[in-house]
Coordinates of C-alpha atoms in Angstrom, one line a residue:
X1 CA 218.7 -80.4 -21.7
X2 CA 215.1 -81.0 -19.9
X3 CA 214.4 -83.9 -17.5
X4 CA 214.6 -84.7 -14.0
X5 CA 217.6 -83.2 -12.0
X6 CA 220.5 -85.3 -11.6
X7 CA 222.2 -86.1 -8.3
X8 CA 225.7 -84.0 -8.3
X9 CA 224.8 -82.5 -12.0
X10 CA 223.5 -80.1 -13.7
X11 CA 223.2 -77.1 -16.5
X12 CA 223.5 -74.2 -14.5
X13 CA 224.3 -73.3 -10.9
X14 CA 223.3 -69.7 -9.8
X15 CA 225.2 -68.4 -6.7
X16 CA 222.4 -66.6 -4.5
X17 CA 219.2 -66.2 -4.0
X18 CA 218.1 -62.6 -4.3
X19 CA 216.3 -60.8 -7.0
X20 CA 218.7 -61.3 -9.6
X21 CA 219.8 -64.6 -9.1
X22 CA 215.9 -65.8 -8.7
X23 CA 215.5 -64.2 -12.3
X24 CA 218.1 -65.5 -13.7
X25 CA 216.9 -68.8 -12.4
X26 CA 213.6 -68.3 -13.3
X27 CA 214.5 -67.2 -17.1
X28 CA 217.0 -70.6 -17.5
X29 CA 214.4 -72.5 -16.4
X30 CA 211.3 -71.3 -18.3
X31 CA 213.8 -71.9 -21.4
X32 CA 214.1 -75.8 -20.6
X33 CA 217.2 -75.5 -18.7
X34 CA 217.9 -77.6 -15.6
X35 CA 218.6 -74.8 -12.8
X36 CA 220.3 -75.0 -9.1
X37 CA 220.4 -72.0 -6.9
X38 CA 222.7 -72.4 -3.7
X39 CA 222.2 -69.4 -1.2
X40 CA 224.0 -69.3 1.9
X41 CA 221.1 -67.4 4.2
X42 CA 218.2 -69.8 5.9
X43 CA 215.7 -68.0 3.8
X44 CA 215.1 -65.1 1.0
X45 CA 215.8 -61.9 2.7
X46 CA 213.0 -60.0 4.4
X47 CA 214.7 -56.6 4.4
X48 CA 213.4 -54.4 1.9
X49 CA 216.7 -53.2 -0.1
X50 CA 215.7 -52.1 -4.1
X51 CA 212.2 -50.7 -4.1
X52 CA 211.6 -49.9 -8.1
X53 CA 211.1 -51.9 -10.8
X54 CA 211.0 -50.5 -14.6
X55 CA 208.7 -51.7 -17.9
X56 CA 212.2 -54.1 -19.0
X57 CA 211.9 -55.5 -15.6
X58 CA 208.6 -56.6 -16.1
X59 CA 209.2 -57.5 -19.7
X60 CA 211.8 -60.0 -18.7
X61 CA 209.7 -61.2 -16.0
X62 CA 207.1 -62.0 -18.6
X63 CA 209.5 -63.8 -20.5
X64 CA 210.0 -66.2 -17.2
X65 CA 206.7 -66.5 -16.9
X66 CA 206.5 -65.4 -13.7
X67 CA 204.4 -61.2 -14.8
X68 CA 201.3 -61.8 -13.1
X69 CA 203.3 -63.3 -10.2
X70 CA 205.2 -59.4 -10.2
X71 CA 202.3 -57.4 -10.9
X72 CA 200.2 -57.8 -7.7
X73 CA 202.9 -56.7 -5.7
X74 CA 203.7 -53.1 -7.4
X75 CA 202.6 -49.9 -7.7
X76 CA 202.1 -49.2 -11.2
X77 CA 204.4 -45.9 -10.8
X78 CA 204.5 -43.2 -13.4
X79 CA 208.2 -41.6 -12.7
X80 CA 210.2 -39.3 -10.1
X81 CA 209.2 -35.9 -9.0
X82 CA 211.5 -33.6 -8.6
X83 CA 211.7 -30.6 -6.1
X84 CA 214.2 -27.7 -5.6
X85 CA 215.7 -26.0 -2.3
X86 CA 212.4 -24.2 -1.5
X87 CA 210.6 -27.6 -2.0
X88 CA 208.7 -26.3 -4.9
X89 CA 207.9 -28.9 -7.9
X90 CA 210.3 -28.4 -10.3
X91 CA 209.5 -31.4 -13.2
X92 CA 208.3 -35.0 -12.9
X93 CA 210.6 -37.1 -15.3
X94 CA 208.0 -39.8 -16.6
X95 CA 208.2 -42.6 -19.5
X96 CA 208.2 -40.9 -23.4
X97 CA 205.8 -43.2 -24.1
X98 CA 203.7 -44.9 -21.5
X99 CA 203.1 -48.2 -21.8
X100 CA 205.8 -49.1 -24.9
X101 CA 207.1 -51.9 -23.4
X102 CA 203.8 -53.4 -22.7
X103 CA 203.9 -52.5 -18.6
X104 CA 204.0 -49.4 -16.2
X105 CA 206.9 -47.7 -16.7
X106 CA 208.6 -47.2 -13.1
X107 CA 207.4 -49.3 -10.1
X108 CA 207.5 -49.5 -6.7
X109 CA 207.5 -52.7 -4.8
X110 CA 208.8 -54.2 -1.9
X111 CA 211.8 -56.6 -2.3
X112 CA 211.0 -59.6 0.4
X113 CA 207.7 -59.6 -1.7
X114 CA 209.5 -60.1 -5.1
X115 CA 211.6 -62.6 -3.5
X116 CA 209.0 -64.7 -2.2
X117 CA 207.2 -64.7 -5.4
X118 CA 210.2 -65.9 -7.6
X119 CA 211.4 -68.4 -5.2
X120 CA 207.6 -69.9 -4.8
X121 CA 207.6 -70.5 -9.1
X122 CA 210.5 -71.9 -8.9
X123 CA 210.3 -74.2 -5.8
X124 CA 207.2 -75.5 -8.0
X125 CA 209.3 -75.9 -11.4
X126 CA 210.1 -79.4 -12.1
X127 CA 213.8 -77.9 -13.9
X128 CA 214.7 -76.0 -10.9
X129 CA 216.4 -76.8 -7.8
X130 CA 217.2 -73.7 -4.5
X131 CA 219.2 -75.4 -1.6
X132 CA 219.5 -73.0 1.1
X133 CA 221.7 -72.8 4.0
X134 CA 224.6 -73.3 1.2
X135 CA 227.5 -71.2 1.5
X136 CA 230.3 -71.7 -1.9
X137 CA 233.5 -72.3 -0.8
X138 CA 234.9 -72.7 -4.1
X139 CA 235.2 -73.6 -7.6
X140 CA 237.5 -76.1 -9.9
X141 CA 237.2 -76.0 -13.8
X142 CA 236.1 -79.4 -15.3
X143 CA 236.6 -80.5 -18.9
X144 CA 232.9 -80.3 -19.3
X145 CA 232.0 -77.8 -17.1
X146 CA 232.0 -76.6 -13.4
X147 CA 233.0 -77.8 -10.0
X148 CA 231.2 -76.2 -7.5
X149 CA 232.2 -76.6 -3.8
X150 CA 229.8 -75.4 -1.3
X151 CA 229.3 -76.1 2.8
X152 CA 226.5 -76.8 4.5
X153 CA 225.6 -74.5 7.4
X154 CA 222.5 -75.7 9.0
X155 CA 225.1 -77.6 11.7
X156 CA 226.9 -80.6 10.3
X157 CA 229.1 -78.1 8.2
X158 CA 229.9 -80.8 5.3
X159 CA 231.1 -80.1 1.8
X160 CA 229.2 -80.9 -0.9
X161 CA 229.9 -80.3 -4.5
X162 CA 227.9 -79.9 -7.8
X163 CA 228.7 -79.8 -11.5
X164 CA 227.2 -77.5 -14.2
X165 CA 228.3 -76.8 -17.7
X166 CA 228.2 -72.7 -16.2
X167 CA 228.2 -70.6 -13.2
X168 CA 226.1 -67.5 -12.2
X169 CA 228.0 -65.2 -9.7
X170 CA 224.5 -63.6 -8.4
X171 CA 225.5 -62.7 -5.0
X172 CA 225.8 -59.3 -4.7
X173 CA 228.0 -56.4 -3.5
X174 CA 230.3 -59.0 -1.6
X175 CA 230.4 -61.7 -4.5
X176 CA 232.1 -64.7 -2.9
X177 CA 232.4 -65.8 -6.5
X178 CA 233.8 -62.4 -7.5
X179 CA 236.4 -62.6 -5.2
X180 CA 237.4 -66.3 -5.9
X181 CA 237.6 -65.4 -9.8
X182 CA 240.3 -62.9 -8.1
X183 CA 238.6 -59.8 -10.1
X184 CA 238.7 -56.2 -9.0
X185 CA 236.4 -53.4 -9.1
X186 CA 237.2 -50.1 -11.1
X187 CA 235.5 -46.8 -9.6
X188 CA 234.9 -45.3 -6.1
X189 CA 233.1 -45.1 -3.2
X190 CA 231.2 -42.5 -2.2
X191 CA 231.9 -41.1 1.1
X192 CA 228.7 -39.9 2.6
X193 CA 226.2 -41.5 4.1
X194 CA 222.5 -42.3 4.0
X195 CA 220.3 -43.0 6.8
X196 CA 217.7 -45.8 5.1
X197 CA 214.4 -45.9 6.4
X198 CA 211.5 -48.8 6.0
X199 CA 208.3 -47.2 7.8
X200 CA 204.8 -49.1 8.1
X201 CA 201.7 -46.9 8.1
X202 CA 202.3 -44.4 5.8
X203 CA 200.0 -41.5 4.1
X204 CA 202.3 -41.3 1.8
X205 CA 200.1 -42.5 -1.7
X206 CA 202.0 -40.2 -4.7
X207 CA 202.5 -43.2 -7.8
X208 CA 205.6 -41.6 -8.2
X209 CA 209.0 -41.1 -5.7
X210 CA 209.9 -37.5 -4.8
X211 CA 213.5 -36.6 -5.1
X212 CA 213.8 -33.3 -2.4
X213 CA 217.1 -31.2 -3.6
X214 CA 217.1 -29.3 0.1
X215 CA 221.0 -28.4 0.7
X216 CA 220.4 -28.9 4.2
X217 CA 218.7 -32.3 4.3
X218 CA 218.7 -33.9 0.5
X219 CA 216.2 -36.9 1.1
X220 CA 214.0 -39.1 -1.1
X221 CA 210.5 -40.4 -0.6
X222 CA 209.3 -43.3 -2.0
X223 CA 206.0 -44.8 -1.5
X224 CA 205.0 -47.9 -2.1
X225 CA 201.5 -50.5 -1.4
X226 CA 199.6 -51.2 1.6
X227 CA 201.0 -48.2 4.1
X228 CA 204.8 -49.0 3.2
X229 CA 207.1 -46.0 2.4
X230 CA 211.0 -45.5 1.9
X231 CA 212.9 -42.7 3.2
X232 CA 216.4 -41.7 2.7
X233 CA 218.2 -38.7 4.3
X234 CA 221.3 -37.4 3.7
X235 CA 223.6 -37.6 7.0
X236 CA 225.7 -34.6 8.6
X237 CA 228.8 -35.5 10.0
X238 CA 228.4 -36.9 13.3
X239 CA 225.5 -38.6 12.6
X240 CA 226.4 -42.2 12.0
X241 CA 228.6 -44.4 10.6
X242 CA 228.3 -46.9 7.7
X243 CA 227.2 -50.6 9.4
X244 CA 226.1 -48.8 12.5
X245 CA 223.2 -49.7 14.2
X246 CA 220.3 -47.2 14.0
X247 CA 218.9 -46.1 16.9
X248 CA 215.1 -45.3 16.7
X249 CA 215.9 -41.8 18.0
X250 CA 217.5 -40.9 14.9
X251 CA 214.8 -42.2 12.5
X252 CA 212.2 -40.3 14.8
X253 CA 214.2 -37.1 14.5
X254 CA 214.6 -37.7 10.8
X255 CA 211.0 -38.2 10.0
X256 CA 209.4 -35.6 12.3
X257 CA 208.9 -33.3 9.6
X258 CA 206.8 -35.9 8.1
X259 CA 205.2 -37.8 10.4
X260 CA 204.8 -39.0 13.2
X261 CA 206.6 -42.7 13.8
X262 CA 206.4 -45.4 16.6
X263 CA 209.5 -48.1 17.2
X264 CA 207.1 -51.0 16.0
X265 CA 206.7 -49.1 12.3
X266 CA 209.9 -48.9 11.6
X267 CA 210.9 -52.0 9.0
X268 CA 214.0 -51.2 8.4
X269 CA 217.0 -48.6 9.1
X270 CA 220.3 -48.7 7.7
X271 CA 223.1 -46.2 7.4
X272 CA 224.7 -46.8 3.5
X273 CA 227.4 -45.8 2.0
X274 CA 226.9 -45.8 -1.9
X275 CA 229.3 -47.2 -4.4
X276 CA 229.6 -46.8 -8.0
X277 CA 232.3 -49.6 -9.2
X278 CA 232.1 -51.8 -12.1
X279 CA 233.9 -55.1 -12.1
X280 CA 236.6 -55.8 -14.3
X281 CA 235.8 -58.8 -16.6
X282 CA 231.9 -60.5 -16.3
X283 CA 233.1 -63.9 -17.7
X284 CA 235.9 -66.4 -16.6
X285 CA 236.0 -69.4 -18.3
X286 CA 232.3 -70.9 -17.9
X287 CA 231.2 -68.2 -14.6
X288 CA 229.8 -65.4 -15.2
X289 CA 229.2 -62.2 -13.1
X290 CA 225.8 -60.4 -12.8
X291 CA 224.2 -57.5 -10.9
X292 CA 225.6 -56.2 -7.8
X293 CA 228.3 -58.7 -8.3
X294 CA 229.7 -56.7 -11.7
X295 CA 228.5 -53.5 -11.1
X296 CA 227.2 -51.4 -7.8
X297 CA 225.8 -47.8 -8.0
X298 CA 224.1 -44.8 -6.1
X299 CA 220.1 -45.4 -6.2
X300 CA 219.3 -42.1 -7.5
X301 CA 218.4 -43.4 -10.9
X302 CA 216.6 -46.6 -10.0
X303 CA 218.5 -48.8 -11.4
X304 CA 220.6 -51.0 -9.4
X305 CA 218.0 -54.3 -9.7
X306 CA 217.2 -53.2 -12.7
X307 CA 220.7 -53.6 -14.3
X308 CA 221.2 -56.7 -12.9
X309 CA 217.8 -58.0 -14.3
X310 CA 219.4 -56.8 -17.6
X311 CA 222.0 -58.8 -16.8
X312 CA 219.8 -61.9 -16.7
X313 CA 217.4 -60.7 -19.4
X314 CA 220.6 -60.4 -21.8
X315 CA 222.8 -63.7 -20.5
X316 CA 220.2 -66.3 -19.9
X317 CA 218.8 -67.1 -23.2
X318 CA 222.2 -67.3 -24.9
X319 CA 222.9 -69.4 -22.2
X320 CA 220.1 -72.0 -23.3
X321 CA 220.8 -71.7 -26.6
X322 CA 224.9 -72.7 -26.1
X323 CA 223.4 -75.7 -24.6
X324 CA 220.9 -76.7 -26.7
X325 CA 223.1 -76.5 -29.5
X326 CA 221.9 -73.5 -31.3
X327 CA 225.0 -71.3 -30.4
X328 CA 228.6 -71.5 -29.7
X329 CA 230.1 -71.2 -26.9
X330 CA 231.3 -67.8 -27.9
X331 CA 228.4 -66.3 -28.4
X332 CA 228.5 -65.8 -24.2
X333 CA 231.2 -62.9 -24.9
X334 CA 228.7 -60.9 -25.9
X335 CA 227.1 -61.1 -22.9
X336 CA 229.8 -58.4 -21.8
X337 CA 230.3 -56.5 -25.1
X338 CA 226.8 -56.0 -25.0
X339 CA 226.3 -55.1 -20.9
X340 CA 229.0 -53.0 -19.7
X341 CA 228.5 -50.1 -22.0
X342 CA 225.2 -49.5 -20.6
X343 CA 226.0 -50.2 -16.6
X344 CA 229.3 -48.3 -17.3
X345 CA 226.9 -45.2 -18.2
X346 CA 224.0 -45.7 -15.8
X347 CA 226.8 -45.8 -12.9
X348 CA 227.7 -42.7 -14.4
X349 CA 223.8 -40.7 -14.3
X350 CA 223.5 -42.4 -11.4
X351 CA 226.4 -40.4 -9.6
X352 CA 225.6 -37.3 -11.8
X353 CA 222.1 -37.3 -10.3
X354 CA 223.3 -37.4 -6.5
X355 CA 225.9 -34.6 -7.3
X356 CA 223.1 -32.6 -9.3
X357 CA 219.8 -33.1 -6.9
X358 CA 221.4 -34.0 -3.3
X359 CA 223.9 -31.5 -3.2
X360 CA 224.9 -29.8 0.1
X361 CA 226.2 -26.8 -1.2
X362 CA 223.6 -24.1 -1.3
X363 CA 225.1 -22.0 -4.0
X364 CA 225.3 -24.6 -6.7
X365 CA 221.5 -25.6 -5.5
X366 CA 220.8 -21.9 -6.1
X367 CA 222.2 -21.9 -9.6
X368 CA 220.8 -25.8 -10.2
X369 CA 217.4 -23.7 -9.4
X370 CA 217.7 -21.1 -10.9
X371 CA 218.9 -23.1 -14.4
X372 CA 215.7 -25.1 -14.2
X373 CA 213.5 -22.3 -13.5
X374 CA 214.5 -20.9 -17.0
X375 CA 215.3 -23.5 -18.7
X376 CA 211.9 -25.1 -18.4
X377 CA 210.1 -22.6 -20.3
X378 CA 211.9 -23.9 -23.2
X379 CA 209.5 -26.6 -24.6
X380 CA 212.5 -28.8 -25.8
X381 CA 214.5 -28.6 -22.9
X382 CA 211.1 -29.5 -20.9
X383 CA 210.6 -32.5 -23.1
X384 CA 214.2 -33.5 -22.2
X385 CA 213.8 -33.6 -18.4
X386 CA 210.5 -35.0 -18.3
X387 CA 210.7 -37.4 -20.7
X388 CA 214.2 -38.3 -19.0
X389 CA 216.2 -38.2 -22.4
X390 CA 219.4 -38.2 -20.2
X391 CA 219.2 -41.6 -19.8
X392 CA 221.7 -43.6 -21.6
X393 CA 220.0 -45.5 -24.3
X394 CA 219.6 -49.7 -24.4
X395 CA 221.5 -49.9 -27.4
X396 CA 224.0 -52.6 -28.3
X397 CA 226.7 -51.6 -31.1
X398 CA 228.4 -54.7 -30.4
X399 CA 227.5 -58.2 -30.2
X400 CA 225.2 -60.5 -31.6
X401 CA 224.0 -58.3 -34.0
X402 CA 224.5 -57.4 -38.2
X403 CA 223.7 -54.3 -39.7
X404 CA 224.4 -52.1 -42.5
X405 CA 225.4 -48.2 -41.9
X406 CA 222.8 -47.1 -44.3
X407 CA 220.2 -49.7 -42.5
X408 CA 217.5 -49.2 -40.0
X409 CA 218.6 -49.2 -36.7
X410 CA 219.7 -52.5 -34.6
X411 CA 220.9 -53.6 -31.4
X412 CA 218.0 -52.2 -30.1
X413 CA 214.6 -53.7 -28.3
X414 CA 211.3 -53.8 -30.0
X415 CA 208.8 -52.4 -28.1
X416 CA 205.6 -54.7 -26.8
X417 CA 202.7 -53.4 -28.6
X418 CA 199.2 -55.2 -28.6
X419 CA 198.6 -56.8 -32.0
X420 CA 196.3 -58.9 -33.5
X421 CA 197.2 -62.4 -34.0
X422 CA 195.7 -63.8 -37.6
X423 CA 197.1 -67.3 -36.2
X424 CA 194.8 -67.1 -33.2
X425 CA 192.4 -64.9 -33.5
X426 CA 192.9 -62.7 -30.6
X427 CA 194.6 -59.6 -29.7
X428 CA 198.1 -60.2 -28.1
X429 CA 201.0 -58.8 -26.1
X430 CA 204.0 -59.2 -29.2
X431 CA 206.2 -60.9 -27.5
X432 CA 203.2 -63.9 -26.7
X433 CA 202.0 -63.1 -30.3
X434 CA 205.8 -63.8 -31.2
X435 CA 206.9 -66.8 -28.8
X436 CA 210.2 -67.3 -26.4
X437 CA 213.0 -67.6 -29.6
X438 CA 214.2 -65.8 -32.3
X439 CA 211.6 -64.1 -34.7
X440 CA 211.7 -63.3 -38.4
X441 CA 209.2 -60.1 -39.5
X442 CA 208.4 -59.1 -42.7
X443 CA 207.3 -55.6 -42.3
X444 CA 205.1 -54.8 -45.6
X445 CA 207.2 -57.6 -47.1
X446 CA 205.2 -60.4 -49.2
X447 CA 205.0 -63.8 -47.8
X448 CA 206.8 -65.6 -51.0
X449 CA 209.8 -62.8 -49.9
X450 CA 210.5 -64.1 -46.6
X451 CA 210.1 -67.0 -47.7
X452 CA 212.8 -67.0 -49.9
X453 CA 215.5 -66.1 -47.0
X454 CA 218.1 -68.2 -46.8
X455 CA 220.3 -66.9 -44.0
X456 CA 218.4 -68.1 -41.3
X457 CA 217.1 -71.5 -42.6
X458 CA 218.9 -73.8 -40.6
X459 CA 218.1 -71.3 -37.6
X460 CA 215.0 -72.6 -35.8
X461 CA 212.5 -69.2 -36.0
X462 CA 209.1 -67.9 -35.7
X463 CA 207.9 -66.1 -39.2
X464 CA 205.0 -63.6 -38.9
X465 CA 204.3 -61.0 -41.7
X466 CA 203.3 -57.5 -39.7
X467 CA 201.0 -56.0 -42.1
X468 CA 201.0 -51.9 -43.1
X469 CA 199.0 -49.8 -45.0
X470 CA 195.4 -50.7 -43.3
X471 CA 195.3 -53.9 -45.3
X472 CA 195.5 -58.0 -44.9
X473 CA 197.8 -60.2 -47.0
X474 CA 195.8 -62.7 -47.9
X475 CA 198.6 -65.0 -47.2
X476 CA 199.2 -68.6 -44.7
X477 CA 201.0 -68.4 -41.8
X478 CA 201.2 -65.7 -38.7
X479 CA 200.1 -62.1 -39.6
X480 CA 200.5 -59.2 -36.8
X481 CA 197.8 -56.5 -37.7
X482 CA 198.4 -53.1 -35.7
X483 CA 194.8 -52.4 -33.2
X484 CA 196.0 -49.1 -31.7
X485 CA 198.7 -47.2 -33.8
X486 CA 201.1 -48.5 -31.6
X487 CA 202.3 -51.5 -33.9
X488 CA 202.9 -48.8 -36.9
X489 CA 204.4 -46.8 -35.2
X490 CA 206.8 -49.0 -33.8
X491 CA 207.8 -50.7 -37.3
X492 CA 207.4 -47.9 -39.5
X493 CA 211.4 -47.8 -39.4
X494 CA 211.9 -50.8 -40.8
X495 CA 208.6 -50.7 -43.0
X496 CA 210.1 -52.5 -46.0
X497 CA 212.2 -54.7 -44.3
X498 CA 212.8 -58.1 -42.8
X499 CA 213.9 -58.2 -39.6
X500 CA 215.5 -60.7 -37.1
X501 CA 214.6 -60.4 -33.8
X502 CA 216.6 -61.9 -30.8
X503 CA 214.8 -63.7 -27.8
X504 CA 215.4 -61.2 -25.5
X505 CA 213.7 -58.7 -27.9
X506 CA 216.6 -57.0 -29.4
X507 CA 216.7 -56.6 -33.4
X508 CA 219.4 -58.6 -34.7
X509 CA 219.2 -57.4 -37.9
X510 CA 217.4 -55.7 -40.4
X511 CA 217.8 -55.9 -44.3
X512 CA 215.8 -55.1 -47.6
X513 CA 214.8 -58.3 -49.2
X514 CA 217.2 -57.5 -52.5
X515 CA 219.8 -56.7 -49.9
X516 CA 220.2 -59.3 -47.4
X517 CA 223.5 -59.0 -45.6
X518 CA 226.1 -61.8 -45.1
X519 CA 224.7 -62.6 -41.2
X520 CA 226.1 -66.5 -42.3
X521 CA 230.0 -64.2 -42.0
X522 CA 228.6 -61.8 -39.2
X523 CA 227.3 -64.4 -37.0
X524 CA 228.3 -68.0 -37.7
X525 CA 231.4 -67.7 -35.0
X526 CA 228.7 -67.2 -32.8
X527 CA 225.6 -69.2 -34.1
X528 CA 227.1 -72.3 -36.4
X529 CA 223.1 -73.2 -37.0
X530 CA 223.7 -70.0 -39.1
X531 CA 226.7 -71.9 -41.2
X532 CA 224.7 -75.0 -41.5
X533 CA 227.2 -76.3 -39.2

């Protein structure tokens, strides 16, 4: 699987070069996996579309190796702030636990600056390949893979054609690929419109973005580094039209109650219609579908990029492990099983939200404020808002996963806590402390007890004992010793346990070591290692 590209040939093609695809390309290729991206544009694009990136963001940037790369170009955000018809501070919706998955919880950035930073690791990556000025024009199944057909559009216009073993469809909202596989969209679009704003020399500093639920002008604010800010304002009717162009009037009347704005500050403007659809299938064959290309919705949960990061985060190492062997070609229909649920239901907030916070109607923003105004003396009901409970949870109840009803719980990710390392000597993010594949924890479980599984022999696995009770096996091999609470906490479900843990940090399974369940049955369609096969 690693070596030298080869002319014509390769493991992967990813279709387009923007956040997601760059990620996706950036996780295949720190996994040993011979990458090309083709992108039809001269360059990454230097309009600044998504503007917040969350803690699993940065998690599965870390597992590209690309997290310091990220982290000098957010603002280590803290939440959303939310404000009624008045413009009073209602709540600010904030992580549960700060720091869980071992970074800020909810970032703002500025997209041409992600871009550039993915795309300069991976034009220095020996397994990774970006042609731009490439344009797909098509695709033809191959006994042992992928055909893909793409033109050159830097002025001879010839056709040129690669082969990979699978396809990403990463090209957004418009997926060429999406439309070639012939598959629809399921939902609706939304039929107001957003004026977008980009603005340079901000005073705008708030670590946080402020949601404004005025019935006469619903708008957002987000701030981000170095004098850059994002505003959004609902439009009246009359206003604009979706794909027209903005005048600088309009942004200047927009803004006035905020600041003052010259032409030469202005980044960006855009008038948007928002869209909350969900492709029908993610997988044909050997192509795949991810981000805006399966699933587009409103932005007034921050999520878009950060689904489609997901995407990667969940798809990509089950990708390298199909070709190195380890798993079964199958094992990719998880990839959807595990996926849509989640986007399905983040489409959903993310539409609730708008209806909820940017409604026009002044009575139901009356009753919306006058609901919070009582219902936040409640302590619990606080707790819900702020430590946005609403969301739908990261869980997987499908998939590459084995569990037992009475069990702890599964098919969901581990948080990142600092530990330290008895194999090194030093205290450790978990997932360094842990490696890039599949880990096997004994949580207060003896050495000669994990040692004794058999389910996972033939499964290639990092074994680490996390030690409980304020006390040190005096045992070989990896112990995790908790330096903060934060370890303990996080395992004292499964205290008493072993427990598998996926590469992309997701617990397998989890199983008393007198009770080990059948994963050889549960998982050997999708991992034949498993079955010794």
């Amino acid at each position: 699987m690693k070596g030298e590209l080869q002319a014509g040939r390769t493991d992967v093609v990813v279709v387009g070069a923007g956040p997601v695809g760059l990620t996706a390309a950036a996780l295949l290729a720190a996994r040993g996996v011979r990458v090309v991206v083709l992108e039809r544009n001269a360059s990454t694009s230097d309009e600044p579309k998504a503007i917040s990136l969350d803690d699993e963001a940065l998690r599965a940037f870390q597992a590209a190796g690309v997290a310091d790369r990220i982290l000098r170009i957010i603002v280590p955000g803290i939440g959303t702030r939310y404000f009624d018809g008045y413009g009073r501070a209602v709540f600010q919706a904030r992580a549960p636990q700060p720091y869980r998955l071992g970074y800020p919880f909810k970032n703002p950035f500025a997209q041409p600056d992600l871009e550039r930073e993915l795309y300069d690791h991976l034009v220095a990556h020996p397994g990774a390949e970006i042609r731009l000025r490439a344009e797909v024009v098509g695709l033809a199944s191959a006994a042992d893979g992928v055909e893909v057909r793409y033109r050159r559009t830097d002025g001879d216009e010839a056709t040129e054609a690669i082969r990979a073993a699978y396809v990403l469809g990463c090209d957004g909202g418009r997926s060429a690929i999406r439309a070639t596989l012939g598959v629809g969209m399921t939902g609706r679009s939304h039929q107001e419109l957003w004026l977008v704003a980009d603005v340079l020399g901000d005073h705008h500093d708030e670590r946080y973005g402020l949601h404004h639920g005025d019935p006469d002008r619903p708008h957002v604010i987000v701030p981000g580094r170095d004098g850059r800010c994002r505003y959004e304002f609902l439009l009246h009717d009359g206003e604009g039209a979706a794909g027209d162009e903005v005048g600088f009037g309009l942004v200047e009347r927009l803004l006035a109650p905020h600041r003052p704005i010259e032409p030469d500050q202005v980044e960006r403007a855009v008038i948007y219609q928002f869209h909350g659809l969900v492709a029908d299938r993610w997988r044909a064959g050997r192509v795949f579908l991810l981000g805006d290309a399966a699933h587009m919705m409103p932005p007034f949960a921050g999520q878009g990029l950060n689904s489609g990061i997901r995407d990667a985060a969940n798809l990509c190492w089950k990708v390298a492990e199909v070709l190195a062997g380890r798993l079964s070609d199958i094992a990719l229909d998880s990839y959807e099983a595990e996926r849509r649920p989640h986007a399905e239901a983040t489409v959903r907030l993310s539409e609730r939200l708008g209806r909820i916070v940017m409604t026009t109607d002044t009575r139901l923003a009356a009753r919306r404020d006058a609901y919070f105004a009582a219902a936040l003396r409640d302590p619990g009901t606080r707790a819900f808002f702020e430590e946005m409970r609403y969301r739908p949870a990261h869980r997987y109840r499908d998939g590459l996963i084995a569990g037992h009803p009475d069990g702890p719980e599964i098919g969901v990710m581990i948080g990142q806590p600092r530990v330290f390392d008895t194999s090194t000597g030093s205290v450790r993010r978990l997932d360094d402390a842990l490696g890039t594949g599949w880990a096997l924890l004994g949580v207060g479980v003896p050495a000669d007890r994990i040692a004794a599984t058999t389910a996972i022999r033939s499964l290639p696995v990092s074994v680490a004992q996390v030690a409980v009770d304020d006390r040190l096996p005096s045992a070989p091999g990896q112990i995790l010793v908790d330096v903060d609470g934060q370890l303990d906490a996080e395992f004292a479900p499964y205290r008493g346990h072993l427990v598998l843990v996926r590469p992309d940090r997701f617990v397998a399974a989890a199983w008393r070591p007198d009770a080990q369940p059948d994963l050889v049955t549960a998982l050997s369609l999708a991992a034949p290692a498993l079955a010794g096969t």
